């Protein structure tokens, strides 16, 4: 027995020595850690996409899971469950499984932001990196179509910064006491809702290109009893504004200026300014580049889409507003550690 143990130990030491000689040991150790994190993210992303974890809040047998999913390859299902069990996201007792991991339980409980976050990994965050070489060969304007295809998930993922943005919206509404607000690219309607809840005298218009997202936003406002003070529209704000004839005390561009062509942002600011009453204000909130890994990743994702989306630089944002006839009256960082800014600007002249 002792001889066998010594043989195993010598073999292990020999393997370690060979590993050191063949490559960069610290880099390999880090790569192993990276791969474990990737496997966890991929497992949770596939679970969110398949919507399996809510079913696993109660312990289920493999047979029950086969029936629930209509699975024709139980070997693959068992292997997938094995990944979850070894990650600690699932508890395995024989052929019975239950979700137990912190992330997994949050997904099973219906955390919409987390569900969208993990779904987005499989659906569009991986794509630009996987297709990097092909994307380098694209003509200007060509690229991926993720922004339209996954609009709902993208809108939900952007809600990670909602507490910080909501605070600035509330403060702005409390100070201005606007009668009418325009929420450009209103998405899920969360900030339209925040503005309406901040002042019972406010009426809001919201507009977004994605019909499905607007449908969800309308339902959210109706469920909150706010729909009588809000009108949500599907379309491009640049086409809608001239025909609406509405004037606003406050126009909000929250987490979406990067979707507009860099060369036409000054023009957009001017068009929005024309819809403001005298002394009206524009509120712009956006991630800027450079400044963090998250900002760099988002900028890369945007650049790889069809069209001309890109994160603005902070100095560029301020200079564009000034050139479009605005005076900046407030500028602040909203999210600690991130280049995420909120700017209030007053139309002058």
mmCIF file of C-alpha atoms in Angstrom:
data_model
loop_
_atom_site.group_PDB
_atom_site.id
_atom_site.type_symbol
_atom_site.label_atom_id
_atom_site.label_comp_id
_atom_site.label_asym_id
_atom_site.label_seq_id
_atom_site.Cartn_x
_atom_site.Cartn_y
_atom_site.Cartn_z
ATOM 1 C CA UNK A 1 0.000 0.000 0.000
ATOM 2 C CA UNK A 2 2.805 2.433 0.942
ATOM 3 C CA UNK A 3 4.631 1.587 -2.267
ATOM 4 C CA UNK A 4 1.510 2.361 -4.310
ATOM 5 C CA UNK A 5 1.088 5.737 -2.539
ATOM 6 C CA UNK A 6 4.706 6.638 -3.174
ATOM 7 C CA UNK A 7 4.285 5.711 -6.836
ATOM 8 C CA UNK A 8 1.218 7.932 -7.127
ATOM 9 C CA UNK A 9 3.009 10.813 -5.373
ATOM 10 C CA UNK A 10 6.056 10.510 -7.643
ATOM 11 C CA UNK A 11 3.788 10.438 -10.685
ATOM 12 C CA UNK A 12 1.978 13.581 -9.523
ATOM 13 C CA UNK A 13 5.248 15.400 -8.860
ATOM 14 C CA UNK A 14 6.550 14.354 -12.239
ATOM 15 C CA UNK A 15 3.400 15.679 -13.885
ATOM 16 C CA UNK A 16 3.701 19.003 -12.051
ATOM 17 C CA UNK A 17 7.366 19.322 -13.012
ATOM 18 C CA UNK A 18 6.511 18.642 -16.638
ATOM 19 C CA UNK A 19 3.730 21.258 -16.507
ATOM 20 C CA UNK A 20 6.182 23.867 -15.183
ATOM 21 C CA UNK A 21 8.694 23.044 -17.911
ATOM 22 C CA UNK A 22 6.161 23.131 -20.743
ATOM 23 C CA UNK A 23 4.353 26.377 -20.062
ATOM 24 C CA UNK A 24 3.640 29.403 -17.932
ATOM 25 C CA UNK A 25 2.329 27.927 -14.679
ATOM 26 C CA UNK A 26 0.708 31.097 -13.217
ATOM 27 C CA UNK A 27 -1.063 31.778 -16.525
ATOM 28 C CA UNK A 28 -2.314 28.207 -16.701
ATOM 29 C CA UNK A 29 -3.597 28.370 -13.133
ATOM 30 C CA UNK A 30 -5.453 31.594 -13.928
ATOM 31 C CA UNK A 31 -6.867 30.039 -17.103
ATOM 32 C CA UNK A 32 -8.307 27.154 -15.077
ATOM 33 C CA UNK A 33 -10.062 29.665 -12.831
ATOM 34 C CA UNK A 34 -11.352 31.510 -15.883
ATOM 35 C CA UNK A 35 -12.741 28.318 -17.377
ATOM 36 C CA UNK A 36 -14.611 27.436 -14.181
ATOM 37 C CA UNK A 37 -16.237 30.855 -14.147
ATOM 38 C CA UNK A 38 -17.136 30.466 -17.813
ATOM 39 C CA UNK A 39 -18.720 27.054 -17.222
ATOM 40 C CA UNK A 40 -20.846 28.484 -14.396
ATOM 41 C CA UNK A 41 -21.964 31.401 -16.561
ATOM 42 C CA UNK A 42 -22.781 29.087 -19.483
ATOM 43 C CA UNK A 43 -24.730 26.694 -17.267
ATOM 44 C CA UNK A 44 -26.788 29.480 -15.714
ATOM 45 C CA UNK A 45 -27.301 31.131 -19.096
ATOM 46 C CA UNK A 46 -28.631 27.908 -20.611
ATOM 47 C CA UNK A 47 -30.823 27.372 -17.521
ATOM 48 C CA UNK A 48 -32.268 30.880 -17.861
ATOM 49 C CA UNK A 49 -32.899 30.398 -21.548
ATOM 50 C CA UNK A 50 -34.590 27.004 -21.044
ATOM 51 C CA UNK A 51 -36.506 28.332 -17.992
ATOM 52 C CA UNK A 52 -35.799 25.114 -16.092
ATOM 53 C CA UNK A 53 -34.778 26.404 -12.688
ATOM 54 C CA UNK A 54 -38.274 27.453 -11.500
ATOM 55 C CA UNK A 55 -39.309 23.819 -11.942
ATOM 56 C CA UNK A 56 -36.301 22.745 -9.863
ATOM 57 C CA UNK A 57 -37.254 24.844 -6.832
ATOM 58 C CA UNK A 58 -38.768 21.568 -5.644
ATOM 59 C CA UNK A 59 -36.746 18.375 -5.828
ATOM 60 C CA UNK A 60 -37.410 16.569 -9.099
ATOM 61 C CA UNK A 61 -36.471 13.154 -10.411
ATOM 62 C CA UNK A 62 -34.783 12.678 -13.760
ATOM 63 C CA UNK A 63 -38.000 11.065 -14.994
ATOM 64 C CA UNK A 64 -40.025 14.107 -13.991
ATOM 65 C CA UNK A 65 -37.558 16.395 -15.757
ATOM 66 C CA UNK A 66 -37.718 14.278 -18.907
ATOM 67 C CA UNK A 67 -41.500 14.522 -18.920
ATOM 68 C CA UNK A 68 -41.439 18.266 -18.136
ATOM 69 C CA UNK A 69 -39.037 19.125 -20.954
ATOM 70 C CA UNK A 70 -40.234 16.591 -23.520
ATOM 71 C CA UNK A 71 -36.611 15.465 -23.639
ATOM 72 C CA UNK A 72 -35.637 12.813 -26.216
ATOM 73 C CA UNK A 73 -31.999 12.662 -25.105
ATOM 74 C CA UNK A 74 -31.997 11.912 -21.368
ATOM 75 C CA UNK A 75 -28.257 11.281 -21.521
ATOM 76 C CA UNK A 76 -27.708 14.918 -22.438
ATOM 77 C CA UNK A 77 -30.125 16.139 -19.791
ATOM 78 C CA UNK A 78 -28.382 14.026 -17.141
ATOM 79 C CA UNK A 79 -24.980 15.368 -18.239
ATOM 80 C CA UNK A 80 -26.262 18.981 -18.030
ATOM 81 C CA UNK A 81 -27.667 18.328 -14.560
ATOM 82 C CA UNK A 82 -24.294 16.885 -13.594
ATOM 83 C CA UNK A 83 -22.604 20.162 -14.526
ATOM 84 C CA UNK A 84 -25.028 22.053 -12.291
ATOM 85 C CA UNK A 85 -24.480 19.635 -9.422
ATOM 86 C CA UNK A 86 -20.685 19.841 -9.592
ATOM 87 C CA UNK A 87 -20.896 23.636 -9.727
ATOM 88 C CA UNK A 88 -23.009 23.610 -6.571
ATOM 89 C CA UNK A 89 -25.949 25.255 -8.320
ATOM 90 C CA UNK A 90 -27.963 22.033 -8.018
ATOM 91 C CA UNK A 91 -28.168 19.471 -5.218
ATOM 92 C CA UNK A 92 -28.102 15.871 -6.436
ATOM 93 C CA UNK A 93 -29.493 12.955 -4.434
ATOM 94 C CA UNK A 94 -29.324 9.861 -6.563
ATOM 95 C CA UNK A 95 -31.377 10.767 -9.633
ATOM 96 C CA UNK A 96 -33.170 13.664 -7.929
ATOM 97 C CA UNK A 97 -32.193 17.319 -8.327
ATOM 98 C CA UNK A 98 -33.018 20.657 -6.755
ATOM 99 C CA UNK A 99 -31.661 24.190 -7.260
ATOM 100 C CA UNK A 100 -29.608 25.382 -4.262
ATOM 101 C CA UNK A 101 -27.003 27.882 -5.542
ATOM 102 C CA UNK A 102 -27.395 31.584 -4.767
ATOM 103 C CA UNK A 103 -27.501 32.583 -8.441
ATOM 104 C CA UNK A 104 -29.643 29.631 -9.422
ATOM 105 C CA UNK A 105 -32.203 30.312 -6.690
ATOM 106 C CA UNK A 106 -32.427 33.965 -7.748
ATOM 107 C CA UNK A 107 -33.091 32.882 -11.335
ATOM 108 C CA UNK A 108 -35.650 30.333 -10.157
ATOM 109 C CA UNK A 109 -37.356 33.068 -8.140
ATOM 110 C CA UNK A 110 -37.865 35.189 -11.258
ATOM 111 C CA UNK A 111 -35.249 37.965 -10.871
ATOM 112 C CA UNK A 112 -35.886 39.634 -14.244
ATOM 113 C CA UNK A 113 -32.612 41.533 -14.355
ATOM 114 C CA UNK A 114 -30.586 38.424 -13.574
ATOM 115 C CA UNK A 115 -32.532 36.331 -16.076
ATOM 116 C CA UNK A 116 -31.905 38.905 -18.808
ATOM 117 C CA UNK A 117 -28.241 39.150 -17.800
ATOM 118 C CA UNK A 118 -27.606 35.429 -18.185
ATOM 119 C CA UNK A 119 -29.772 35.055 -21.293
ATOM 120 C CA UNK A 120 -27.832 37.876 -22.932
ATOM 121 C CA UNK A 121 -24.579 35.987 -22.501
ATOM 122 C CA UNK A 122 -25.694 33.220 -24.841
ATOM 123 C CA UNK A 123 -27.858 35.330 -27.090
ATOM 124 C CA UNK A 124 -25.617 38.243 -27.972
ATOM 125 C CA UNK A 125 -22.695 38.982 -25.634
ATOM 126 C CA UNK A 126 -20.611 36.041 -26.848
ATOM 127 C CA UNK A 127 -21.371 36.658 -30.529
ATOM 128 C CA UNK A 128 -19.061 39.598 -31.312
ATOM 129 C CA UNK A 129 -16.103 37.826 -29.740
ATOM 130 C CA UNK A 130 -16.874 34.507 -31.454
ATOM 131 C CA UNK A 131 -17.247 36.266 -34.825
ATOM 132 C CA UNK A 132 -14.447 38.783 -34.318
ATOM 133 C CA UNK A 133 -12.508 37.908 -37.492
ATOM 134 C CA UNK A 134 -15.630 37.997 -39.665
ATOM 135 C CA UNK A 135 -16.723 41.324 -38.159
ATOM 136 C CA UNK A 136 -13.363 42.884 -39.047
ATOM 137 C CA UNK A 137 -14.161 42.255 -42.710
ATOM 138 C CA UNK A 138 -17.562 44.016 -42.629
ATOM 139 C CA UNK A 139 -18.255 47.111 -44.677
ATOM 140 C CA UNK A 140 -19.212 50.309 -42.757
ATOM 141 C CA UNK A 141 -22.766 49.996 -41.454
ATOM 142 C CA UNK A 142 -22.723 46.197 -41.567
ATOM 143 C CA UNK A 143 -22.732 44.121 -38.395
ATOM 144 C CA UNK A 144 -24.833 42.086 -36.029
ATOM 145 C CA UNK A 145 -28.552 42.653 -35.536
ATOM 146 C CA UNK A 146 -28.668 42.088 -31.791
ATOM 147 C CA UNK A 147 -30.154 45.471 -30.879
ATOM 148 C CA UNK A 148 -33.443 44.682 -32.574
ATOM 149 C CA UNK A 149 -33.457 40.928 -32.082
ATOM 150 C CA UNK A 150 -32.915 41.046 -28.325
ATOM 151 C CA UNK A 151 -34.408 44.457 -27.530
ATOM 152 C CA UNK A 152 -36.384 43.243 -24.524
ATOM 153 C CA UNK A 153 -33.419 41.535 -22.836
ATOM 154 C CA UNK A 154 -31.156 44.519 -23.600
ATOM 155 C CA UNK A 155 -33.706 46.866 -22.033
ATOM 156 C CA UNK A 156 -33.887 44.702 -18.916
ATOM 157 C CA UNK A 157 -30.097 44.340 -18.575
ATOM 158 C CA UNK A 158 -29.765 48.126 -18.671
ATOM 159 C CA UNK A 159 -31.877 48.261 -15.496
ATOM 160 C CA UNK A 160 -28.796 47.332 -13.460
ATOM 161 C CA UNK A 161 -28.148 51.066 -13.129
ATOM 162 C CA UNK A 162 -31.806 51.895 -12.477
ATOM 163 C CA UNK A 163 -31.435 52.876 -8.785
ATOM 164 C CA UNK A 164 -28.780 55.459 -9.665
ATOM 165 C CA UNK A 165 -30.624 56.834 -12.689
ATOM 166 C CA UNK A 166 -33.952 56.912 -10.835
ATOM 167 C CA UNK A 167 -32.435 59.075 -8.121
ATOM 168 C CA UNK A 168 -31.381 61.716 -10.640
ATOM 169 C CA UNK A 169 -34.774 61.587 -12.377
ATOM 170 C CA UNK A 170 -36.576 62.144 -9.058
ATOM 171 C CA UNK A 171 -34.327 65.040 -8.112
ATOM 172 C CA UNK A 172 -34.746 66.676 -11.513
ATOM 173 C CA UNK A 173 -38.533 66.348 -11.473
ATOM 174 C CA UNK A 174 -38.704 67.663 -7.893
ATOM 175 C CA UNK A 175 -36.689 70.750 -8.848
ATOM 176 C CA UNK A 176 -38.279 71.516 -12.227
ATOM 177 C CA UNK A 177 -41.884 70.499 -11.465
ATOM 178 C CA UNK A 178 -42.461 69.896 -15.203
ATOM 179 C CA UNK A 179 -45.975 69.672 -16.574
ATOM 180 C CA UNK A 180 -44.929 67.438 -19.483
ATOM 181 C CA UNK A 181 -41.970 65.113 -19.967
ATOM 182 C CA UNK A 182 -40.655 63.264 -23.010
ATOM 183 C CA UNK A 183 -38.824 59.980 -22.352
ATOM 184 C CA UNK A 184 -36.841 59.199 -25.516
ATOM 185 C CA UNK A 185 -36.092 55.491 -25.947
ATOM 186 C CA UNK A 186 -38.290 54.751 -22.951
ATOM 187 C CA UNK A 187 -37.743 50.991 -23.135
ATOM 188 C CA UNK A 188 -39.503 49.178 -20.293
ATOM 189 C CA UNK A 189 -40.980 52.471 -19.105
ATOM 190 C CA UNK A 190 -39.211 52.335 -15.756
ATOM 191 C CA UNK A 191 -38.086 55.979 -15.826
ATOM 192 C CA UNK A 192 -41.402 57.193 -17.206
ATOM 193 C CA UNK A 193 -42.920 55.487 -14.175
ATOM 194 C CA UNK A 194 -40.379 57.069 -11.808
ATOM 195 C CA UNK A 195 -41.159 60.540 -13.190
ATOM 196 C CA UNK A 196 -44.929 60.034 -12.898
ATOM 197 C CA UNK A 197 -44.621 58.756 -9.342
ATOM 198 C CA UNK A 198 -42.398 61.702 -8.403
ATOM 199 C CA UNK A 199 -45.055 64.313 -9.164
ATOM 200 C CA UNK A 200 -48.812 63.687 -9.557
ATOM 201 C CA UNK A 201 -49.019 66.722 -11.862
ATOM 202 C CA UNK A 202 -46.688 65.307 -14.505
ATOM 203 C CA UNK A 203 -47.858 63.994 -17.866
ATOM 204 C CA UNK A 204 -45.360 61.910 -19.852
ATOM 205 C CA UNK A 205 -44.820 60.849 -23.432
ATOM 206 C CA UNK A 206 -42.511 57.923 -24.104
ATOM 207 C CA UNK A 207 -41.248 56.641 -27.422
ATOM 208 C CA UNK A 208 -39.255 53.581 -28.446
ATOM 209 C CA UNK A 209 -38.525 51.726 -31.681
ATOM 210 C CA UNK A 210 -39.379 48.279 -30.261
ATOM 211 C CA UNK A 211 -43.093 47.506 -30.371
ATOM 212 C CA UNK A 212 -42.817 44.542 -27.978
ATOM 213 C CA UNK A 213 -41.008 46.679 -25.409
ATOM 214 C CA UNK A 214 -43.641 49.427 -25.649
ATOM 215 C CA UNK A 215 -46.374 46.827 -25.194
ATOM 216 C CA UNK A 216 -44.740 45.644 -21.967
ATOM 217 C CA UNK A 217 -44.245 49.227 -20.787
ATOM 218 C CA UNK A 218 -47.896 50.065 -21.358
ATOM 219 C CA UNK A 219 -48.931 47.074 -19.289
ATOM 220 C CA UNK A 220 -46.533 48.058 -16.504
ATOM 221 C CA UNK A 221 -47.939 51.583 -16.333
ATOM 222 C CA UNK A 222 -51.499 50.260 -16.418
ATOM 223 C CA UNK A 223 -50.755 47.835 -13.567
ATOM 224 C CA UNK A 224 -49.344 50.753 -11.570
ATOM 225 C CA UNK A 225 -52.402 52.928 -12.168
ATOM 226 C CA UNK A 226 -50.383 55.514 -14.114
ATOM 227 C CA UNK A 227 -51.514 54.976 -17.696
ATOM 228 C CA UNK A 228 -53.974 57.911 -17.620
ATOM 229 C CA UNK A 229 -50.996 60.312 -17.410
ATOM 230 C CA UNK A 230 -48.819 58.622 -19.995
ATOM 231 C CA UNK A 231 -48.831 58.115 -23.743
ATOM 232 C CA UNK A 232 -46.334 55.640 -25.176
ATOM 233 C CA UNK A 233 -45.515 55.616 -28.875
ATOM 234 C CA UNK A 234 -43.716 53.247 -31.253
ATOM 235 C CA UNK A 235 -41.357 54.963 -33.663
ATOM 236 C CA UNK A 236 -38.312 57.162 -34.196
ATOM 237 C CA UNK A 237 -38.380 60.322 -32.070
ATOM 238 C CA UNK A 238 -36.961 62.347 -34.964
ATOM 239 C CA UNK A 239 -39.983 61.477 -37.095
ATOM 240 C CA UNK A 240 -42.522 61.733 -34.288
ATOM 241 C CA UNK A 241 -41.593 65.113 -32.816
ATOM 242 C CA UNK A 242 -42.467 67.345 -35.796
ATOM 243 C CA UNK A 243 -45.930 65.783 -36.098
ATOM 244 C CA UNK A 244 -46.714 65.725 -32.373
ATOM 245 C CA UNK A 245 -46.618 69.482 -31.832
ATOM 246 C CA UNK A 246 -45.958 68.881 -28.126
ATOM 247 C CA UNK A 247 -43.749 71.068 -25.930
ATOM 248 C CA UNK A 248 -41.919 69.764 -22.876
ATOM 249 C CA UNK A 249 -40.307 71.144 -19.748
ATOM 250 C CA UNK A 250 -38.046 68.087 -19.577
ATOM 251 C CA UNK A 251 -36.713 65.672 -22.208
ATOM 252 C CA UNK A 252 -34.893 62.539 -21.016
ATOM 253 C CA UNK A 253 -32.269 60.559 -22.951
ATOM 254 C CA UNK A 254 -31.466 57.741 -20.541
ATOM 255 C CA UNK A 255 -29.087 54.927 -21.473
ATOM 256 C CA UNK A 256 -29.602 55.308 -25.215
ATOM 257 C CA UNK A 257 -27.637 58.218 -26.730
ATOM 258 C CA UNK A 258 -25.051 55.643 -27.849
ATOM 259 C CA UNK A 259 -27.564 54.167 -30.309
ATOM 260 C CA UNK A 260 -27.584 57.397 -32.315
ATOM 261 C CA UNK A 261 -24.997 58.080 -35.018
ATOM 262 C CA UNK A 262 -22.048 59.960 -33.527
ATOM 263 C CA UNK A 263 -22.051 62.454 -36.385
ATOM 264 C CA UNK A 264 -25.747 63.299 -35.883
ATOM 265 C CA UNK A 265 -25.954 63.670 -32.116
ATOM 266 C CA UNK A 266 -25.650 67.461 -32.184
ATOM 267 C CA UNK A 267 -28.520 67.531 -34.677
ATOM 268 C CA UNK A 268 -30.594 65.317 -32.375
ATOM 269 C CA UNK A 269 -29.942 67.625 -29.426
ATOM 270 C CA UNK A 270 -31.082 70.589 -31.526
ATOM 271 C CA UNK A 271 -34.258 68.776 -32.598
ATOM 272 C CA UNK A 272 -35.041 67.878 -28.999
ATOM 273 C CA UNK A 273 -34.251 71.453 -27.956
ATOM 274 C CA UNK A 274 -36.859 72.727 -30.397
ATOM 275 C CA UNK A 275 -39.471 70.756 -28.459
ATOM 276 C CA UNK A 276 -38.495 72.319 -25.125
ATOM 277 C CA UNK A 277 -40.267 75.322 -23.646
ATOM 278 C CA UNK A 278 -38.127 78.349 -22.755
ATOM 279 C CA UNK A 279 -35.863 77.278 -19.906
ATOM 280 C CA UNK A 280 -36.652 73.610 -20.512
ATOM 281 C CA UNK A 281 -33.995 71.023 -19.741
ATOM 282 C CA UNK A 282 -32.465 67.954 -21.335
ATOM 283 C CA UNK A 283 -31.372 65.108 -19.053
ATOM 284 C CA UNK A 284 -28.762 62.778 -20.568
ATOM 285 C CA UNK A 285 -27.566 59.680 -18.734
ATOM 286 C CA UNK A 286 -25.051 57.325 -20.309
ATOM 287 C CA UNK A 287 -22.027 55.139 -19.883
ATOM 288 C CA UNK A 288 -19.003 56.816 -21.436
ATOM 289 C CA UNK A 289 -15.746 55.450 -22.783
ATOM 290 C CA UNK A 290 -13.061 54.794 -21.766
ATOM 291 C CA UNK A 291 -12.947 54.127 -18.035
ATOM 292 C CA UNK A 292 -13.758 50.524 -17.086
ATOM 293 C CA UNK A 293 -13.960 46.948 -18.354
ATOM 294 C CA UNK A 294 -17.761 47.236 -18.487
ATOM 295 C CA UNK A 295 -17.538 50.393 -20.583
ATOM 296 C CA UNK A 296 -14.983 48.865 -22.952
ATOM 297 C CA UNK A 297 -17.126 45.729 -23.343
ATOM 298 C CA UNK A 298 -20.284 47.727 -24.048
ATOM 299 C CA UNK A 299 -18.481 49.951 -26.545
ATOM 300 C CA UNK A 300 -17.164 46.875 -28.390
ATOM 301 C CA UNK A 301 -20.638 45.303 -28.401
ATOM 302 C CA UNK A 302 -22.147 48.490 -29.850
ATOM 303 C CA UNK A 303 -19.443 48.960 -32.485
ATOM 304 C CA UNK A 304 -20.086 45.403 -33.719
ATOM 305 C CA UNK A 305 -23.787 46.058 -34.422
ATOM 306 C CA UNK A 306 -25.168 47.040 -37.793
ATOM 307 C CA UNK A 307 -25.445 50.799 -37.988
ATOM 308 C CA UNK A 308 -23.316 53.356 -36.155
ATOM 309 C CA UNK A 309 -23.836 52.793 -32.414
ATOM 310 C CA UNK A 310 -20.957 53.698 -30.061
ATOM 311 C CA UNK A 311 -20.341 55.009 -26.561
ATOM 312 C CA UNK A 312 -19.602 58.741 -26.368
ATOM 313 C CA UNK A 313 -16.544 60.118 -24.641
ATOM 314 C CA UNK A 314 -17.358 62.416 -21.743
ATOM 315 C CA UNK A 315 -15.681 65.487 -23.220
ATOM 316 C CA UNK A 316 -17.359 64.829 -26.557
ATOM 317 C CA UNK A 317 -20.761 64.610 -24.857
ATOM 318 C CA UNK A 318 -20.311 67.984 -23.188
ATOM 319 C CA UNK A 319 -18.954 69.678 -26.306
ATOM 320 C CA UNK A 320 -21.820 68.338 -28.446
ATOM 321 C CA UNK A 321 -24.383 69.724 -26.019
ATOM 322 C CA UNK A 322 -22.672 73.114 -25.992
ATOM 323 C CA UNK A 323 -22.499 73.196 -29.789
ATOM 324 C CA UNK A 324 -26.218 72.348 -29.961
ATOM 325 C CA UNK A 325 -27.135 75.358 -27.827
ATOM 326 C CA UNK A 326 -27.235 73.984 -24.292
ATOM 327 C CA UNK A 327 -25.688 75.179 -21.064
ATOM 328 C CA UNK A 328 -24.697 72.401 -18.675
ATOM 329 C CA UNK A 329 -26.151 73.066 -15.228
ATOM 330 C CA UNK A 330 -25.333 69.763 -13.537
ATOM 331 C CA UNK A 331 -22.852 66.989 -14.275
ATOM 332 C CA UNK A 332 -22.101 64.077 -11.983
ATOM 333 C CA UNK A 333 -20.953 60.480 -11.821
ATOM 334 C CA UNK A 334 -23.870 58.222 -10.975
ATOM 335 C CA UNK A 335 -22.352 54.755 -10.513
ATOM 336 C CA UNK A 336 -19.291 54.264 -8.293
ATOM 337 C CA UNK A 337 -16.259 52.825 -10.136
ATOM 338 C CA UNK A 338 -17.915 53.259 -13.561
ATOM 339 C CA UNK A 339 -17.706 56.141 -16.103
ATOM 340 C CA UNK A 340 -21.489 56.504 -15.901
ATOM 341 C CA UNK A 341 -22.598 60.127 -16.012
ATOM 342 C CA UNK A 342 -25.748 62.182 -15.651
ATOM 343 C CA UNK A 343 -25.909 65.622 -17.282
ATOM 344 C CA UNK A 344 -28.645 68.228 -17.031
ATOM 345 C CA UNK A 345 -28.476 70.920 -19.680
ATOM 346 C CA UNK A 346 -30.674 73.968 -20.236
ATOM 347 C CA UNK A 347 -31.561 75.138 -23.728
ATOM 348 C CA UNK A 348 -30.292 78.664 -24.290
ATOM 349 C CA UNK A 349 -31.009 81.005 -27.168
#
